[in-house]
Structure formats: C-alpha cells, structure tokens
C-alpha cells in the first residue's frame, strides 16, 4: 500500500529499544507518531532520509536530571539534545522547583537546579503550567522532591517532621500527583532531609501507592554505610508497596571500592520480590553542591561554580586552599555557595554497574556554572561509544535498551522508548562508529560526536549540527492506573 509520510527513513539500521538485534528497514512518521516500520519501498515521504549505515534508535531518556529550570522558557536544552536525548526526568535527589513559595532562602543542594529567581512556583500545577505555556524543546517528566516539601513546610530542617508537618507535606505531595507528577524523590544524604527518619518517608510513600507514581532516592549514604542505605530504601519502598529506583548507584570512597560485587547481588535478591531499578552515569567522579562532608571522601575536588569567587570556577580545591594559605574547610567556607566535582569512585565499579542488565542511564548533569561535570554533555554517547563499542561491556542494542525501553517501562512513560508502530516519534539517528563524548573535566561544554538527527514528537530538532527553532517537547504527566 502506498502512503505518504511526513518523515520517511529509508534503509536505516533500526535498534528498536527492546534489546533486540538491529535490523535494516524503513520507518515512517506521520504527525507526532511512528506510523509504520518495515519495508516501505512503495511509500513516499514529504521528507526522506537515507540510512547510509546510520542507526535509528528511540530518543534517549535521561532518567536522572536536574534540568527543572533548564527546561523552562523554551530553552533548546543543547547539552541534552546534542547527545540524542529526547526526554528528561526532573525533580531528582529530593529537589524540585515546585512547590515552593518565592523568597524562601535556598539551602544547598536546592541551589544546584537554580537560584531564588527560578524558585517561583508555589504549586506543582503552576510549574507544569509554565512548562506547557512555553513548551520545552524536549519532553519533561516531572517528579516532586521531598527536600523541597520539607523546606516548604518546616521552620527548621535539623529534625524529623512533626505529624502536622507530615500532613502538610502529604497535601503538597497530593497536589503534585494530581498535577501529573510521575514520581517522588528523596535526597536523604543532604542536610535538608538528613534528619528525616524512614517513618516520615514511609508515610509520604503511602500516598504514591494509591497513584501509581514511582519513588526514586539519592540514598542516605553511598560510602561506608552503602549496604545499610540500600536495605533502608528497599524496606521503605517495600512497606509502601511502591516501585523504587536507586539513583546514581555508586560505591564512594576508597574503603568501598569493589563493593558493587555485593550491592548488585542485593539488587538481584530484592528484585525477586519487589520492583526495584537503578541508574548510573559513566564517570568515576560525581558532582553536587560543595559540601565539606563530601570532600572528605575524595582524592580530588574541582570547583564548578562559586558565587563569591567565580574566578575559582574549574580550579582544584586543594590548590585554591594552598594559594589562600588556609585549610580546606576554611577555603570551602569562603567559596560557598558553590558547586563541585568529586573524584571518589573506582572505574571497576562504574563498569560493573553500567553493564548490570537492569541499570538505566541517567546523566545527573547539573546545568549550572561555567565548568560543569562533563556528564552534562557526554553521558549517552560515552556509554554507546566507550562502554559498548570500545570496551565491549555490552552490545549496542543492550546499551540502547538501558536508555530507552527500560527507562520508559520503569518510569511508566506511555508510548515512549521504542521504535515501533504507534509509539511517539522520539528518535535519534547516529553513527555507531563515530559516536563518542568529547566533553572533559577541563573543557566540559563540548558536543558529542556522531549524532546526525534528533526528532522529538515527530519534529526534527537537530540536524547535522544545527539546532532548529522548535519546541516540540511535552510535559509527560502520569497517567492514572
Ligand atoms: Zn543525587
């Protein structure tokens, strides 16, 4: 049957997001959906693209981002778009821009997603509305953060919430869920939530159970008490009967290098009885707000941004302290508020975690400061180029599955994550021989190699290096179960 599609990809190597072996075929797009996959040689396209040995895959889903503010005001989201990302999940690590009344002083790490000007959404609905009024370049799946809720309702954060404060948080959480939040995140490691006991989290999680939303956590500890924290997360989510995602799974600090042998076995065990997933990024350094307790676990710390001392952006913390003739802690005091890159993982653990079949890919990129962690610009091409193609830790098909189908299933993003008839036309055309990250710690704001075209909801948004002036992104709201 002869059809005319808006976009027709001919003779492309289709990697469909399921993990299945690639196959050569044609893909036709009509409107915002993929309308046919197979042999379409008798059909035409208003726009036709020849495969030339390139791979057509589902657009990558960045399941762990801090793009809450970046997505606003129709920003082209260049660091993500140029990697082939078509959807970002925001509201991670307990921090979301909403709901928070303007004018509340921002504690770290709330300041990693934006300054006080960006925190202007007293309700979750008002944040969703702002995204819908000036649509984002990429799709945005929003979660609501526990630390944001705590900041919104508590006068002091160095204690457990009282029952009336928990009730207020439950109301705000419910408002977020009713406005389409796909999940709830905690950041129990960070000062705003450190004193929250598991019971506080559990009460809030019980709200999720009724809605079908998921729970993601930056755990209480990722170094010397890593296994305890995994158990706490499994138990809390299990007691509330909600699906869990352990964010940016890692083994931090020299004492704990190699521990992923044990932790991944813990995932194998717990997955027999409850829904538990995990994500990771392909680097041995992390990044967050500059915090003295994080510096202790590190071999090296780089300053990504400092409000009072922007001249220190990109510099080594130890060098700055030496130059100022002061202690590390004293230098930190002077640099705050600030952000940092922390070198504290072993490559062996990163490789083991990335190649674990159930691990999704999340950049954890922080779009703030002149010298961000290179993961903001390089995560997805680095997994495909370095870890799949060069180190052969997994097949290209499995690497793509981690960043597409698996992510869409886990985060319950309906009709996303696959190249298949009827799915939304979020796609990336890339060269599997050329794909690679180029962003480094020294020059982090560099586009990846090998990405030829990115399509979001049927609209071509990136083509041969050019970003086109469209905002086809949608807010991916939770659909009730
Ligand atoms: Zn985190």
Coordinates of C-alpha atoms and ligand atoms in Angstrom, one line a residue:
X1 CA 0.0 0.0 0.0
X2 CA 1.4 3.4 -0.9
X3 CA 1.4 6.0 1.8
X4 CA 2.9 9.5 2.1
X5 CA 4.6 10.1 5.4
X6 CA 5.8 13.4 6.9
X7 CA 9.2 11.8 7.5
X8 CA 10.4 8.6 5.9
X9 CA 13.7 7.0 7.0
X10 CA 14.9 4.5 4.3
X11 CA 17.3 1.6 4.8
X12 CA 18.3 2.5 8.4
X13 CA 19.7 0.1 10.9
X14 CA 16.8 0.0 13.4
X15 CA 17.7 -0.6 17.0
X16 CA 14.2 -0.6 18.4
X17 CA 14.8 -0.1 22.2
X18 CA 13.7 -3.7 23.2
X19 CA 17.3 -5.0 23.2
X20 CA 16.5 -7.0 20.0
X21 CA 19.3 -7.3 17.4
X22 CA 19.3 -4.5 14.8
X23 CA 17.6 -4.9 11.5
X24 CA 17.6 -2.9 8.3
X25 CA 14.3 -1.3 7.5
X26 CA 12.2 1.8 6.8
X27 CA 10.4 3.9 9.4
X28 CA 7.5 6.2 8.5
X29 CA 6.4 9.1 10.7
X30 CA 3.0 10.8 10.5
X31 CA 2.3 13.7 12.8
X32 CA 3.8 13.0 16.2
X33 CA 3.7 9.2 15.9
X34 CA 5.6 6.4 14.2
X35 CA 3.1 5.1 11.8
X36 CA 4.9 2.2 10.1
X37 CA 8.1 0.2 10.5
X38 CA 9.2 -2.4 7.9
X39 CA 9.6 -2.4 4.1
X40 CA 8.0 0.9 2.9
X41 CA 9.7 1.0 -0.5
X42 CA 6.4 1.7 -2.3
X43 CA 5.7 4.7 0.0
X44 CA 6.9 8.3 -0.1
X45 CA 7.8 10.8 2.4
X46 CA 7.4 14.6 2.3
X47 CA 10.9 14.4 3.7
X48 CA 13.0 11.3 3.0
X49 CA 16.2 10.4 4.8
X50 CA 18.6 7.7 3.5
X51 CA 20.1 5.4 6.2
X52 CA 23.7 5.4 4.9
X53 CA 24.8 2.9 7.5
X54 CA 23.4 5.0 10.4
X55 CA 21.4 3.6 13.3
X56 CA 17.9 4.9 14.1
X57 CA 17.0 4.4 17.7
X58 CA 14.4 5.7 20.1
X59 CA 15.4 9.1 21.5
X60 CA 17.3 8.6 24.7
X61 CA 15.5 9.1 28.1
X62 CA 17.7 10.8 30.6
X63 CA 16.1 9.4 33.8
X64 CA 18.2 11.4 36.2
X65 CA 18.5 15.1 35.5
X66 CA 18.5 18.4 37.3
X67 CA 17.0 20.2 34.3
X68 CA 14.0 21.5 36.2
X69 CA 14.9 25.2 35.4
X70 CA 16.7 24.5 32.1
X71 CA 13.5 23.2 30.6
X72 CA 11.7 26.4 31.2
X73 CA 11.1 29.3 28.8
X74 CA 11.6 27.2 25.6
X75 CA 15.3 26.7 26.2
X76 CA 16.8 24.5 23.4
X77 CA 18.4 22.3 26.1
X78 CA 21.5 22.0 24.0
X79 CA 23.6 19.8 26.3
X80 CA 20.9 17.1 26.2
X81 CA 19.6 17.5 22.7
X82 CA 23.1 17.2 21.2
X83 CA 23.5 13.7 22.9
X84 CA 20.3 12.4 21.3
X85 CA 18.2 12.8 24.5
X86 CA 14.5 13.4 23.8
X87 CA 13.1 13.1 27.3
X88 CA 14.4 14.3 30.7
X89 CA 13.1 13.2 34.1
X90 CA 13.4 16.2 36.5
X91 CA 12.9 16.6 40.3
X92 CA 15.6 14.2 41.4
X93 CA 17.5 13.8 44.6
X94 CA 14.7 15.3 46.7
X95 CA 14.8 18.7 44.9
X96 CA 12.2 20.1 42.6
X97 CA 11.5 23.7 41.7
X98 CA 7.9 23.2 42.9
X99 CA 6.1 23.6 45.2
X100 CA 7.9 26.4 47.0
X101 CA 6.7 29.9 47.7
X102 CA 9.1 32.6 46.3
X103 CA 11.5 34.3 48.7
X104 CA 12.4 31.3 50.9
X105 CA 16.3 31.2 51.4
X106 CA 17.8 28.4 49.4
X107 CA 20.0 25.8 51.2
X108 CA 22.3 23.5 49.3
X109 CA 21.6 21.4 47.3
X110 CA 18.4 23.2 46.3
X111 CA 20.7 25.7 44.7
X112 CA 22.0 23.2 42.1
X113 CA 18.9 23.5 40.0
X114 CA 18.5 27.2 40.1
X115 CA 18.8 30.5 42.0
X116 CA 16.0 32.1 44.0
X117 CA 14.6 33.7 40.8
X118 CA 13.8 30.2 39.4
X119 CA 12.0 29.1 42.6
X120 CA 8.8 30.8 41.8
X121 CA 6.2 28.1 41.7
X122 CA 4.0 27.9 44.9
X123 CA 2.1 24.9 43.5
X124 CA 3.2 22.0 41.3
X125 CA 0.4 22.8 38.9
X126 CA 2.0 26.3 38.4
X127 CA 5.3 24.7 37.4
X128 CA 3.6 22.3 35.0
X129 CA 1.6 25.2 33.6
X130 CA 4.7 27.2 33.0
X131 CA 6.2 24.3 31.0
X132 CA 3.1 24.0 29.0
X133 CA 2.7 27.6 28.2
X134 CA 6.3 27.9 26.8
X135 CA 6.8 24.3 25.7
X136 CA 10.3 22.8 26.3
X137 CA 12.5 21.6 23.4
X138 CA 12.5 18.1 24.9
X139 CA 9.8 16.1 26.8
X140 CA 9.9 16.7 30.5
X141 CA 8.6 14.1 33.0
X142 CA 8.4 15.9 36.4
X143 CA 8.8 14.5 39.9
X144 CA 8.3 16.3 43.2
X145 CA 11.1 16.4 45.7
X146 CA 11.0 15.6 49.5
X147 CA 13.5 18.2 50.4
X148 CA 11.5 20.9 48.6
X149 CA 8.4 19.8 50.6
X150 CA 10.4 20.0 53.8
X151 CA 11.7 23.4 53.0
X152 CA 8.1 24.5 52.2
X153 CA 6.5 23.4 55.5
X154 CA 9.2 23.3 58.2
X155 CA 10.9 26.1 60.1
X156 CA 14.0 24.0 60.9
X157 CA 15.3 21.1 58.9
X158 CA 17.6 19.5 61.5
X159 CA 14.9 17.3 62.9
X160 CA 12.1 14.9 62.0
X161 CA 8.9 16.5 60.7
X162 CA 6.1 16.6 63.2
X163 CA 2.8 14.8 62.4
X164 CA 1.2 18.1 61.4
X165 CA 4.1 18.9 59.1
X166 CA 3.9 15.5 57.6
X167 CA 0.2 16.1 56.9
X168 CA 1.1 19.4 55.2
X169 CA 3.7 17.6 53.1
X170 CA 1.1 14.9 52.2
X171 CA -1.2 17.7 50.9
X172 CA 1.5 19.2 48.8
X173 CA 2.5 15.8 47.5
X174 CA -1.1 15.0 46.6
X175 CA -1.3 18.3 44.7
X176 CA 1.8 17.4 42.8
X177 CA 0.5 13.9 42.0
X178 CA -2.9 15.4 40.9
X179 CA -1.0 17.8 38.7
X180 CA 0.7 14.9 36.9
X181 CA 4.0 14.3 38.8
X182 CA 5.3 10.9 37.7
X183 CA 7.1 10.3 41.0
X184 CA 8.5 11.4 44.3
X185 CA 12.2 11.7 45.1
X186 CA 14.2 11.9 48.3
X187 CA 17.8 13.1 48.9
X188 CA 18.3 11.7 52.4
X189 CA 22.0 12.3 52.2
X190 CA 21.6 16.0 52.0
X191 CA 21.3 18.4 55.0
X192 CA 17.6 19.4 54.3
X193 CA 16.5 15.8 54.6
X194 CA 19.2 14.1 56.6
X195 CA 17.2 14.0 59.8
X196 CA 14.1 12.6 58.2
X197 CA 13.6 9.1 59.7
X198 CA 12.4 6.2 57.4
X199 CA 8.9 6.6 59.0
X200 CA 8.5 10.1 57.7
X201 CA 9.4 8.9 54.2
X202 CA 7.1 5.8 54.5
X203 CA 4.1 8.0 55.4
X204 CA 4.6 10.0 52.2
X205 CA 5.3 7.0 50.1
X206 CA 1.9 5.5 51.1
X207 CA 0.4 8.4 49.1
X208 CA 2.2 7.2 46.0
X209 CA 0.9 3.7 46.3
X210 CA -2.6 4.9 45.5
X211 CA -1.5 6.8 42.4
X212 CA 0.9 4.5 40.5
X213 CA 3.8 7.0 40.8
X214 CA 7.3 5.8 41.5
X215 CA 9.9 6.5 44.2
X216 CA 13.5 7.5 43.4
X217 CA 16.1 8.1 46.0
X218 CA 19.5 9.6 46.5
X219 CA 20.2 7.4 49.5
X220 CA 21.2 8.4 53.0
X221 CA 24.7 7.1 52.4
X222 CA 26.7 6.0 49.4
X223 CA 30.0 5.3 51.1
X224 CA 30.7 3.4 54.4
X225 CA 27.0 2.7 55.0
X226 CA 26.1 1.9 51.4
X227 CA 24.6 -1.5 52.1
X228 CA 22.6 -0.2 55.1
X229 CA 21.2 2.5 52.9
X230 CA 20.2 0.1 50.2
X231 CA 18.4 -2.0 52.8
X232 CA 16.6 1.1 54.2
X233 CA 15.5 2.1 50.6
X234 CA 14.3 -1.4 49.7
X235 CA 12.4 -1.7 53.1
X236 CA 10.7 1.6 52.9
X237 CA 9.6 1.2 49.3
X238 CA 8.6 -2.4 50.0
X239 CA 6.5 -1.4 53.1
X240 CA 4.6 1.2 51.0
X241 CA 4.4 -1.2 48.0
X242 CA 5.8 1.4 45.5
X243 CA 8.2 0.9 42.7
X244 CA 11.7 2.1 43.6
X245 CA 14.7 3.5 41.6
X246 CA 18.1 3.8 43.3
X247 CA 19.6 7.0 41.8
X248 CA 23.2 7.2 40.5
X249 CA 24.2 3.9 42.2
X250 CA 27.9 4.1 43.2
X251 CA 30.5 3.0 45.7
X252 CA 32.0 6.1 47.1
X253 CA 35.4 6.4 48.9
X254 CA 38.5 4.2 48.7
X255 CA 37.2 1.9 51.5
X256 CA 34.2 0.9 49.4
X257 CA 35.8 0.4 46.0
X258 CA 34.8 -3.0 44.7
X259 CA 31.7 -3.2 46.8
X260 CA 29.5 -3.3 43.7
X261 CA 30.1 -7.0 43.6
X262 CA 27.9 -7.3 46.8
X263 CA 25.5 -4.5 46.1
X264 CA 24.5 -5.8 42.7
X265 CA 23.8 -9.2 44.3
X266 CA 21.5 -7.3 46.7
X267 CA 19.6 -5.9 43.7
X268 CA 19.3 -9.5 42.2
X269 CA 17.8 -10.7 45.5
X270 CA 15.4 -7.8 46.2
X271 CA 14.2 -7.8 42.6
X272 CA 12.7 -11.3 43.1
X273 CA 10.1 -9.8 45.5
X274 CA 9.6 -6.1 44.6
X275 CA 10.0 -3.6 41.8
X276 CA 13.5 -2.1 42.1
X277 CA 15.5 -0.4 39.4
X278 CA 18.7 1.7 39.3
X279 CA 20.5 4.3 37.2
X280 CA 24.1 5.3 36.8
X281 CA 26.4 7.6 34.9
X282 CA 29.6 6.6 33.1
X283 CA 32.2 8.5 35.1
X284 CA 34.3 8.0 38.3
X285 CA 33.6 11.5 39.6
X286 CA 30.4 12.8 41.0
X287 CA 29.1 16.3 41.3
X288 CA 26.9 18.3 43.6
X289 CA 26.8 21.4 45.8
X290 CA 30.2 22.0 47.6
X291 CA 29.8 20.3 51.0
X292 CA 32.6 19.7 53.5
X293 CA 31.4 16.1 54.3
X294 CA 31.7 15.1 50.6
X295 CA 35.2 16.5 50.2
X296 CA 36.4 14.1 52.9
X297 CA 35.8 11.0 50.7
X298 CA 37.7 12.3 47.7
X299 CA 41.0 12.1 46.1
X300 CA 40.5 15.4 44.3
X301 CA 37.8 18.1 44.2
X302 CA 37.2 20.6 41.4
X303 CA 35.1 23.7 41.9
X304 CA 32.4 24.0 39.3
X305 CA 30.9 27.3 40.4
X306 CA 31.3 29.7 43.3
X307 CA 29.0 32.7 43.8
X308 CA 31.6 34.9 45.8
X309 CA 34.6 33.6 43.8
X310 CA 33.8 33.0 40.2
X311 CA 37.5 33.2 39.4
X312 CA 37.8 29.8 41.1
X313 CA 35.5 28.1 38.6
X314 CA 37.2 25.0 37.2
X315 CA 40.1 25.1 39.8
X316 CA 41.3 22.4 42.1
X317 CA 40.1 23.0 45.7
X318 CA 43.4 21.9 47.3
X319 CA 45.3 24.4 45.1
X320 CA 42.9 27.2 46.0
X321 CA 43.3 26.5 49.7
X322 CA 47.1 26.4 49.3
X323 CA 47.1 29.7 47.4
X324 CA 45.0 31.3 50.0
X325 CA 47.3 29.8 52.7
X326 CA 44.3 28.3 54.6
X327 CA 42.8 24.9 55.4
X328 CA 40.4 23.1 53.0
X329 CA 37.5 23.7 55.3
X330 CA 38.2 27.4 55.5
X331 CA 38.5 27.6 51.8
X332 CA 35.1 25.9 51.4
X333 CA 33.6 28.5 53.8
X334 CA 34.8 31.3 51.6
X335 CA 33.7 29.7 48.4
X336 CA 30.1 29.0 49.4
X337 CA 27.6 28.9 47.9
X338 CA 29.3 26.8 45.4
X339 CA 29.3 23.5 43.4
X340 CA 32.0 20.8 42.9
X341 CA 33.2 17.7 41.0
X342 CA 34.2 15.0 43.4
X343 CA 36.7 12.2 42.4
X344 CA 35.6 9.3 44.6
X345 CA 34.7 6.2 42.6
X346 CA 36.6 3.3 41.0
X347 CA 36.4 2.6 37.3
X348 CA 35.9 -1.1 38.1
X349 CA 32.6 -0.3 39.9
X350 CA 31.4 2.1 37.3
X351 CA 31.9 -0.6 34.6
X352 CA 30.3 -3.3 36.7
X353 CA 27.3 -1.2 37.5
X354 CA 26.8 0.2 33.9
X355 CA 26.9 -3.3 32.5
X356 CA 24.4 -4.7 35.0
X357 CA 21.4 -5.6 32.8
X358 CA 18.9 -3.7 34.9
X359 CA 20.8 -0.4 35.1
X360 CA 19.4 2.6 33.3
X361 CA 21.4 5.6 32.2
X362 CA 20.9 9.0 33.9
X363 CA 23.4 11.8 33.4
X364 CA 22.8 13.6 36.8
X365 CA 24.2 16.6 34.8
X366 CA 24.0 19.9 36.6
X367 CA 23.3 22.7 34.1
X368 CA 24.8 25.4 36.3
X369 CA 28.2 27.2 36.2
X370 CA 30.9 27.7 33.6
X371 CA 32.7 24.4 34.4
X372 CA 30.0 21.7 34.9
X373 CA 30.8 18.0 35.2
X374 CA 31.2 16.7 31.7
X375 CA 28.4 14.2 32.2
X376 CA 26.0 17.0 31.4
X377 CA 27.2 16.9 27.8
X378 CA 28.7 13.4 27.3
X379 CA 26.8 10.7 29.2
X380 CA 24.8 8.9 26.5
X381 CA 27.4 9.0 23.7
X382 CA 30.0 7.9 26.2
X383 CA 28.0 4.8 27.2
X384 CA 27.5 3.9 23.5
X385 CA 31.0 4.7 22.3
X386 CA 33.3 3.9 25.1
X387 CA 31.5 1.3 27.2
X388 CA 29.6 -0.6 24.5
X389 CA 31.6 -0.2 21.2
X390 CA 35.2 0.2 22.5
X391 CA 35.2 -1.7 25.8
X392 CA 32.5 -4.2 24.6
X393 CA 30.9 -4.3 28.1
X394 CA 27.5 -4.8 26.4
X395 CA 26.0 -4.9 22.9
X396 CA 24.9 -1.7 21.3
X397 CA 21.4 -3.0 21.4
X398 CA 21.5 -3.5 25.2
X399 CA 23.1 -0.1 25.7
X400 CA 20.3 1.5 23.7
X401 CA 17.7 -0.6 25.7
X402 CA 19.0 0.8 29.0
X403 CA 18.5 4.4 27.8
X404 CA 15.1 3.9 26.0
X405 CA 12.7 0.9 26.5
X406 CA 13.9 0.0 30.0
X407 CA 13.7 3.7 31.1
X408 CA 10.2 4.1 29.6
X409 CA 8.9 1.0 31.3
X410 CA 10.4 1.8 34.7
X411 CA 9.2 5.4 34.8
X412 CA 5.9 4.5 33.1
X413 CA 6.2 6.8 30.2
X414 CA 3.5 5.7 28.0
X415 CA 4.2 5.0 24.3
X416 CA 7.8 6.2 24.6
X417 CA 11.1 4.4 24.4
X418 CA 10.6 2.2 21.3
X419 CA 10.8 2.5 17.5
X420 CA 7.6 0.7 16.8
X421 CA 4.3 1.4 15.1
X422 CA 2.0 3.7 17.2
X423 CA 4.7 5.0 19.5
X424 CA 5.6 8.7 19.7
X425 CA 8.2 9.7 17.2
X426 CA 11.1 10.5 19.5
X427 CA 14.1 9.2 17.7
X428 CA 17.8 9.7 17.2
X429 CA 19.9 8.9 14.1
X430 CA 23.5 8.2 14.9
X431 CA 26.7 6.8 13.5
X432 CA 27.7 3.8 15.7
X433 CA 31.3 4.0 14.5
X434 CA 31.7 7.7 15.3
X435 CA 29.6 8.2 18.4
X436 CA 31.6 9.4 21.3
X437 CA 31.7 12.0 24.1
X438 CA 34.2 14.9 23.7
X439 CA 33.4 16.8 26.9
X440 CA 36.1 16.5 29.6
X441 CA 36.7 17.9 33.1
X442 CA 38.9 20.6 31.5
X443 CA 36.5 21.5 28.7
X444 CA 33.1 20.2 29.7
X445 CA 30.8 22.2 27.4
X446 CA 31.5 20.1 24.3
X447 CA 29.0 18.5 22.0
X448 CA 29.3 14.7 21.4
X449 CA 30.3 13.2 18.0
X450 CA 28.2 11.1 15.8
X451 CA 24.7 12.4 16.4
X452 CA 23.1 13.2 12.9
X453 CA 19.5 13.9 13.7
X454 CA 17.2 14.1 16.6
X455 CA 13.4 14.0 16.3
X456 CA 11.0 14.9 19.2
X457 CA 7.3 14.1 18.8
X458 CA 7.8 13.9 15.0
X459 CA 9.6 17.3 14.7
X460 CA 13.2 17.4 13.6
X461 CA 15.0 19.4 16.2
X462 CA 18.7 18.7 15.5
X463 CA 20.1 18.1 12.1
X464 CA 23.8 17.8 11.2
X465 CA 24.9 20.1 13.9
X466 CA 22.1 22.6 13.5
X467 CA 19.5 23.2 16.3
X468 CA 16.2 24.1 14.7
X469 CA 14.0 26.6 16.3
X470 CA 11.1 24.5 17.5
X471 CA 9.7 23.5 20.9
X472 CA 8.0 20.1 20.3
X473 CA 8.5 18.9 23.9
X474 CA 5.6 17.8 26.0
X475 CA 5.1 17.5 29.8
X476 CA 4.8 13.8 30.3
X477 CA 2.3 13.6 33.1
X478 CA 1.5 10.5 35.0
X479 CA -1.4 8.6 33.5
X480 CA -3.5 7.0 36.3
X481 CA -3.5 3.3 36.7
Ligands
LIG1 ZN1 21.7 12.8 43.8

